[in-house]
mmCIF file with all atom_site columns, C-alpha atoms in Angstrom:
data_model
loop_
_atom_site.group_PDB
_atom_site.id
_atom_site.type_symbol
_atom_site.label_atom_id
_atom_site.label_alt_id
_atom_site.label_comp_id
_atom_site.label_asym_id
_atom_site.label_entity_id
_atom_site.label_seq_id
_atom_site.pdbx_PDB_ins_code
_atom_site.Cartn_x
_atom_site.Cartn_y
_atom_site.Cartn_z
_atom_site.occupancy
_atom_site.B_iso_or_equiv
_atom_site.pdbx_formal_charge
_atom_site.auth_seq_id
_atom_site.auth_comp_id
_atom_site.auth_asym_id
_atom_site.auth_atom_id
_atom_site.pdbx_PDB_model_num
ATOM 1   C CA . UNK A 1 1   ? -1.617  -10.923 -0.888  1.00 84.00 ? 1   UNK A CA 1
ATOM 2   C CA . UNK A 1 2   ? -3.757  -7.647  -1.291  1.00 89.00 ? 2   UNK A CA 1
ATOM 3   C CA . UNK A 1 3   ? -5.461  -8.779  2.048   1.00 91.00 ? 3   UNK A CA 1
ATOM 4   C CA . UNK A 1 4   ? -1.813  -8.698  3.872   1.00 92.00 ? 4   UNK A CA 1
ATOM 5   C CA . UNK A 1 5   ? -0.841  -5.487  1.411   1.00 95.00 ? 5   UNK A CA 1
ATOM 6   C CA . UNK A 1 6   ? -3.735  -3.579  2.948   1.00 95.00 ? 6   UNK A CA 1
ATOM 7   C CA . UNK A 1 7   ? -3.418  -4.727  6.613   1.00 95.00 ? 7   UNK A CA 1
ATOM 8   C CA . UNK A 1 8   ? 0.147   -3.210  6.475   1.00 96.00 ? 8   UNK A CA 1
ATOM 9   C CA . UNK A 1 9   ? -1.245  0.003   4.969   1.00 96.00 ? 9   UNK A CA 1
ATOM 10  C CA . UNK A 1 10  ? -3.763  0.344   7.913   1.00 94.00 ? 10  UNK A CA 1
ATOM 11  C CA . UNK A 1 11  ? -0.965  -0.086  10.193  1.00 95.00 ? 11  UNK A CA 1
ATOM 12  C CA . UNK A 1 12  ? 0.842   2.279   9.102   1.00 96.00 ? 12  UNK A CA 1
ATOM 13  C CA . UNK A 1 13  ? -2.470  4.734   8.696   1.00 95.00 ? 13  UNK A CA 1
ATOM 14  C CA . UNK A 1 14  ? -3.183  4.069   12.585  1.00 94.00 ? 14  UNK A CA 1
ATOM 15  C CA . UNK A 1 15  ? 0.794   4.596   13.488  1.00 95.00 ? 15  UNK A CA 1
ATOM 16  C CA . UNK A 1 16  ? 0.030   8.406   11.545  1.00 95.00 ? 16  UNK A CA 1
ATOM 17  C CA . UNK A 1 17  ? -2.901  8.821   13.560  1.00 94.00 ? 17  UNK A CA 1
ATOM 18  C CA . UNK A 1 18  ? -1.622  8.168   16.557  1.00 94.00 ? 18  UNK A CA 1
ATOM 19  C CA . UNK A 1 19  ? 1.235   10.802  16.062  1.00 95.00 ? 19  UNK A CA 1
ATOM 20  C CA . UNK A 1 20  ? -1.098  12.996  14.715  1.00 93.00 ? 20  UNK A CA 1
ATOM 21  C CA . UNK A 1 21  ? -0.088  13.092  11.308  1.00 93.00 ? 21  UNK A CA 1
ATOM 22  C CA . UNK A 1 22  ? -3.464  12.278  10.055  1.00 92.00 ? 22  UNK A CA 1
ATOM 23  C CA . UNK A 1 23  ? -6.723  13.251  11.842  1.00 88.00 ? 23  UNK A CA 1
ATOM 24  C CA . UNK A 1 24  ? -7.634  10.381  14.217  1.00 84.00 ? 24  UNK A CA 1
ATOM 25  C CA . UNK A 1 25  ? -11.052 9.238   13.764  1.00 77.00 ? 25  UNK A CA 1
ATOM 26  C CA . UNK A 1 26  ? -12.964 7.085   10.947  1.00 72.00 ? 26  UNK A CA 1
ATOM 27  C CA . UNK A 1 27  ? -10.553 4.013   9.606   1.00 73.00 ? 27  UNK A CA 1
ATOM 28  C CA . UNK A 1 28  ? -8.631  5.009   6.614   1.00 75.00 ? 28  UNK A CA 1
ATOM 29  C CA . UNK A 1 29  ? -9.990  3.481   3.209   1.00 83.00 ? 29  UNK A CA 1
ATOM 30  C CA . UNK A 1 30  ? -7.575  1.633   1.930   1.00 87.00 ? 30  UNK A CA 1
ATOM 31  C CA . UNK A 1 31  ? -7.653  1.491   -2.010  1.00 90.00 ? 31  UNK A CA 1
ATOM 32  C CA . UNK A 1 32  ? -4.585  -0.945  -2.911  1.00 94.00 ? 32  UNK A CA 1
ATOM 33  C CA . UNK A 1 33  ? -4.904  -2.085  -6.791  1.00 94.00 ? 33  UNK A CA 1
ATOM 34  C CA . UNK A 1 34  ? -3.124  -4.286  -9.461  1.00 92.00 ? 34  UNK A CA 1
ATOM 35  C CA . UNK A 1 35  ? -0.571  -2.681  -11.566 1.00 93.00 ? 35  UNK A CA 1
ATOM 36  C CA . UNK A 1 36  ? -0.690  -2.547  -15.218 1.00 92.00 ? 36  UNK A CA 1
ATOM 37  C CA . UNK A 1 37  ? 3.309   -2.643  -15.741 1.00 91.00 ? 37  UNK A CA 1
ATOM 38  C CA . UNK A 1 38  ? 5.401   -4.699  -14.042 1.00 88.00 ? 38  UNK A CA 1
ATOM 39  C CA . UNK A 1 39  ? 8.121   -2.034  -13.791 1.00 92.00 ? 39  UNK A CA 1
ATOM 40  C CA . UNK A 1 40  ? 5.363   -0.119  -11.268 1.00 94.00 ? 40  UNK A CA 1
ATOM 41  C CA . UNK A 1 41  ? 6.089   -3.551  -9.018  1.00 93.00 ? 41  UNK A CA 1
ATOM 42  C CA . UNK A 1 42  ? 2.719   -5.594  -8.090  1.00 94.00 ? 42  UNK A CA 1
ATOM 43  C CA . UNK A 1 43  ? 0.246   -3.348  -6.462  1.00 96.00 ? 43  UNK A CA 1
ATOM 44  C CA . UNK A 1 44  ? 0.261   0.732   -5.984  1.00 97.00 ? 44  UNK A CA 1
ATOM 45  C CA . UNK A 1 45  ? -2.213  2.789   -3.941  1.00 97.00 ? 45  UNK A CA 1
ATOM 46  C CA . UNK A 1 46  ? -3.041  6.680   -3.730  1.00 96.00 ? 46  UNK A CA 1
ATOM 47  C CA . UNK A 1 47  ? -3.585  6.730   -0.336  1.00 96.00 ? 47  UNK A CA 1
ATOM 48  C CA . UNK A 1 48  ? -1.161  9.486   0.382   1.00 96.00 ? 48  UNK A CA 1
ATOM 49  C CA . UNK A 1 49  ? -2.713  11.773  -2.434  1.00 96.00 ? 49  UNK A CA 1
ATOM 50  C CA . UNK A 1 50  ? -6.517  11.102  -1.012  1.00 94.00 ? 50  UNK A CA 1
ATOM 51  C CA . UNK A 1 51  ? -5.231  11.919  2.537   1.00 94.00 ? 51  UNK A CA 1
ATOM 52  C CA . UNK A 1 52  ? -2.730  14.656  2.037   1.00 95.00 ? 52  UNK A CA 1
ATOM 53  C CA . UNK A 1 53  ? -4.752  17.635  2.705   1.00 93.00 ? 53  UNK A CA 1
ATOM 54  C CA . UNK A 1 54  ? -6.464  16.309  5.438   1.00 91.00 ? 54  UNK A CA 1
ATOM 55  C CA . UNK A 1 55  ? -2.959  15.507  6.654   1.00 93.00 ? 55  UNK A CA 1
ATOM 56  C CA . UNK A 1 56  ? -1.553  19.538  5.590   1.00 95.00 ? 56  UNK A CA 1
ATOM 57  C CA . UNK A 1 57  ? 1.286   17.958  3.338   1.00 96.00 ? 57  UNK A CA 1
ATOM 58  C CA . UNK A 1 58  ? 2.159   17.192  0.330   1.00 98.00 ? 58  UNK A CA 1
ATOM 59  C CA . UNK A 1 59  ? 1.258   13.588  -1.078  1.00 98.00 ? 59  UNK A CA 1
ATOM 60  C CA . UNK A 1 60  ? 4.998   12.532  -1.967  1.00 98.00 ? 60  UNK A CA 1
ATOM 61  C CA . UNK A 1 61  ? 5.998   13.344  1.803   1.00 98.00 ? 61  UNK A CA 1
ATOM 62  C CA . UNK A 1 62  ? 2.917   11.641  2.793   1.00 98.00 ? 62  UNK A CA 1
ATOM 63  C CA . UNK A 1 63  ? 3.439   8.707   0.444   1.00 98.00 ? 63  UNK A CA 1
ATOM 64  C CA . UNK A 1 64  ? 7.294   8.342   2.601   1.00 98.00 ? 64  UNK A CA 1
ATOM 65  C CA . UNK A 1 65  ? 6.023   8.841   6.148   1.00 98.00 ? 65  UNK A CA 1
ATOM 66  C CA . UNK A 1 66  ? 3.563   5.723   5.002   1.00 97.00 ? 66  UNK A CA 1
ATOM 67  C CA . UNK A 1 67  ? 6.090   3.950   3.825   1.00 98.00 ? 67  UNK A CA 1
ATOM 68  C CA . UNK A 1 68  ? 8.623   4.380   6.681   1.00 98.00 ? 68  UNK A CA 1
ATOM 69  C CA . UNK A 1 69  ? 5.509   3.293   9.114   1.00 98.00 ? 69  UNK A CA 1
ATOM 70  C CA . UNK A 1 70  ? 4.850   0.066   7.315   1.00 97.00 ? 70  UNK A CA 1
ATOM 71  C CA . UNK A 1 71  ? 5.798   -3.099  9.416   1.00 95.00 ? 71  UNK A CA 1
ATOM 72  C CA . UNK A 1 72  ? 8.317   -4.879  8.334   1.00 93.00 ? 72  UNK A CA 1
ATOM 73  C CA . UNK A 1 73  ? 7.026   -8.163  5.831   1.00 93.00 ? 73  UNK A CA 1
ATOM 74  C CA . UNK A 1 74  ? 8.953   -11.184 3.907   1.00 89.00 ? 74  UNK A CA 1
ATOM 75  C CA . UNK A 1 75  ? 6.311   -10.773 0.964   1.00 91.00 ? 75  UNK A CA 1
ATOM 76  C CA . UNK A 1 76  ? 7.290   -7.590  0.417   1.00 94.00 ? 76  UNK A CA 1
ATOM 77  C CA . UNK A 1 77  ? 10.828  -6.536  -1.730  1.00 94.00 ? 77  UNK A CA 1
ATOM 78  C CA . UNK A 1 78  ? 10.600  -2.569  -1.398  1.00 96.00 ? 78  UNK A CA 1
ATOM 79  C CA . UNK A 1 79  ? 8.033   0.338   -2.126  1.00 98.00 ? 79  UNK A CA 1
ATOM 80  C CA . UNK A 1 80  ? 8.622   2.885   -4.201  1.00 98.00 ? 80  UNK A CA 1
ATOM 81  C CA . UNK A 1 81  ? 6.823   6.190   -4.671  1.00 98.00 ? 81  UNK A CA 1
ATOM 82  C CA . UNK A 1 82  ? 5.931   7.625   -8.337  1.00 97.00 ? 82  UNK A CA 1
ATOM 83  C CA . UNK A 1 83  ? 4.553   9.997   -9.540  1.00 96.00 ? 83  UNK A CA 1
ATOM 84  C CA . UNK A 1 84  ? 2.637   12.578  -8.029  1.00 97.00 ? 84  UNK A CA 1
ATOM 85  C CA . UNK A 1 85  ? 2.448   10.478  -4.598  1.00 97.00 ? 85  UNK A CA 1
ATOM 86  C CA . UNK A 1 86  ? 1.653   6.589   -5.500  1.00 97.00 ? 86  UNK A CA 1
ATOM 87  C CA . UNK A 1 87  ? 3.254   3.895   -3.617  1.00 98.00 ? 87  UNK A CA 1
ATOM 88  C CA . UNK A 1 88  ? 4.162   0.855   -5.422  1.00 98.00 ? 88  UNK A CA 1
ATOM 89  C CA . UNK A 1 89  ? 4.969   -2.360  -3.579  1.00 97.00 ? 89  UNK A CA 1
ATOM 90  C CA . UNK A 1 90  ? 7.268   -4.726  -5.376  1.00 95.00 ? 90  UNK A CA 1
ATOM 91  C CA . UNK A 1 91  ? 6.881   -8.270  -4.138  1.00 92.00 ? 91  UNK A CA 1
ATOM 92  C CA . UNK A 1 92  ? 9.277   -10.680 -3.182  1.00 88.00 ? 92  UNK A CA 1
ATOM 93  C CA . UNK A 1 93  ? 9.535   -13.603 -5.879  1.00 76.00 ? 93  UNK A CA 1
ATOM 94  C CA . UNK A 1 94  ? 8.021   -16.089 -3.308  1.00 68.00 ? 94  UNK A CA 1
ATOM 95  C CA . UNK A 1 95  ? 5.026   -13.958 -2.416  1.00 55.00 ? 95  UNK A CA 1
ATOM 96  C CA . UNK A 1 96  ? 4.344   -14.407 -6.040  1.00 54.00 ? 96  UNK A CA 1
ATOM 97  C CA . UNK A 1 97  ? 4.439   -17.903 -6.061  1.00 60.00 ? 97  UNK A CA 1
ATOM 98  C CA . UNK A 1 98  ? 1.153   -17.487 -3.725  1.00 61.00 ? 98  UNK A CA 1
ATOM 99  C CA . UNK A 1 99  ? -0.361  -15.028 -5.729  1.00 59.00 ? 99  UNK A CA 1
ATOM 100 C CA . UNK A 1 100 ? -0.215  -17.784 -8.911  1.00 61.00 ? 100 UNK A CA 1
ATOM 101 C CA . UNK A 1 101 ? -1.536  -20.146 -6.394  1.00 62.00 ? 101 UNK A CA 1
ATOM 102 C CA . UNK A 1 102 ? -4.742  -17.821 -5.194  1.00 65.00 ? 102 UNK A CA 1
ATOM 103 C CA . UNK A 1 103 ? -5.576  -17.288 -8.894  1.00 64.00 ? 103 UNK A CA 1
ATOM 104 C CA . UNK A 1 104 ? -5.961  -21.050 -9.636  1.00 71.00 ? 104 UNK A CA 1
ATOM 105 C CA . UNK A 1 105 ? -7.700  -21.772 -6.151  1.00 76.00 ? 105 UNK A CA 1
ATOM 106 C CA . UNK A 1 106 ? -10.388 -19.039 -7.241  1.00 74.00 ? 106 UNK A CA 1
ATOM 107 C CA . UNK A 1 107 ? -10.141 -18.940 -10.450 1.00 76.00 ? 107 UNK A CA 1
ATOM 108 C CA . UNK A 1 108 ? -12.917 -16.463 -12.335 1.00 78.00 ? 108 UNK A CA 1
ATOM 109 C CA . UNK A 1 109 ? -13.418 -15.431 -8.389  1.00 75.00 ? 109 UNK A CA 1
ATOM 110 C CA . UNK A 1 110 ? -9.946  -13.769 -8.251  1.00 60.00 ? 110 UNK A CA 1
ATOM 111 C CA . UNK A 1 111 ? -9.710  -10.261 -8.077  1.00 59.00 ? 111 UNK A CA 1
#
């Protein structure tokens, strides 16, 4: 799920790019992690607060135009942003399901 969570943030990254929102150039690092509350949905990434000077706005309006660029996907429920410009990705129940099953395929591996 973080794989697929990440591949739709460097979508959306490229489609900024491309308009020249962002400076084009080296591939965006993508830093997508686990939350610790559930009411903060799944996963949550800073990416608009790492890349909103380089982009000349401020991370919350960064943190939208990333999240209205993000392809459409089953897994996930909504985004939200918080705070000073996080994006939090709540997950549809039955993208869970195949979270639960990636932690007991790898076990001590996962994560």
């Amino acid at each position: 799920m973080k794989e697929h969570l990440e591949e739709l943030l460097a979508q959306s990254m490229l489609h900024l790019q491309r308009e020249g929102v962002l400076p084009s150039g080296d591939e965006p690092e993508i830093q997508l992690e686990r939350t610790r509350s559930p009411d903060h949905g799944e996963f949550a990434t800073n990416l608009a607060m790492v890349y909103a000077k380089p982009a000349g706005k401020p991370p919350r309006e960064l943190a939208q135009a990333i999240i209205d660029r993000i392809p459409r996907s089953r897994q996930v429920d909504h985004m939200e942003i918080a705070g000073p410009g996080f994006i939090n990705f709540f997950l549809q129940r039955c993208a869970l399901t195949g979270v639960i099953k990636d932690v007991l395929r790898q076990g001590e591996d996962y994560g």
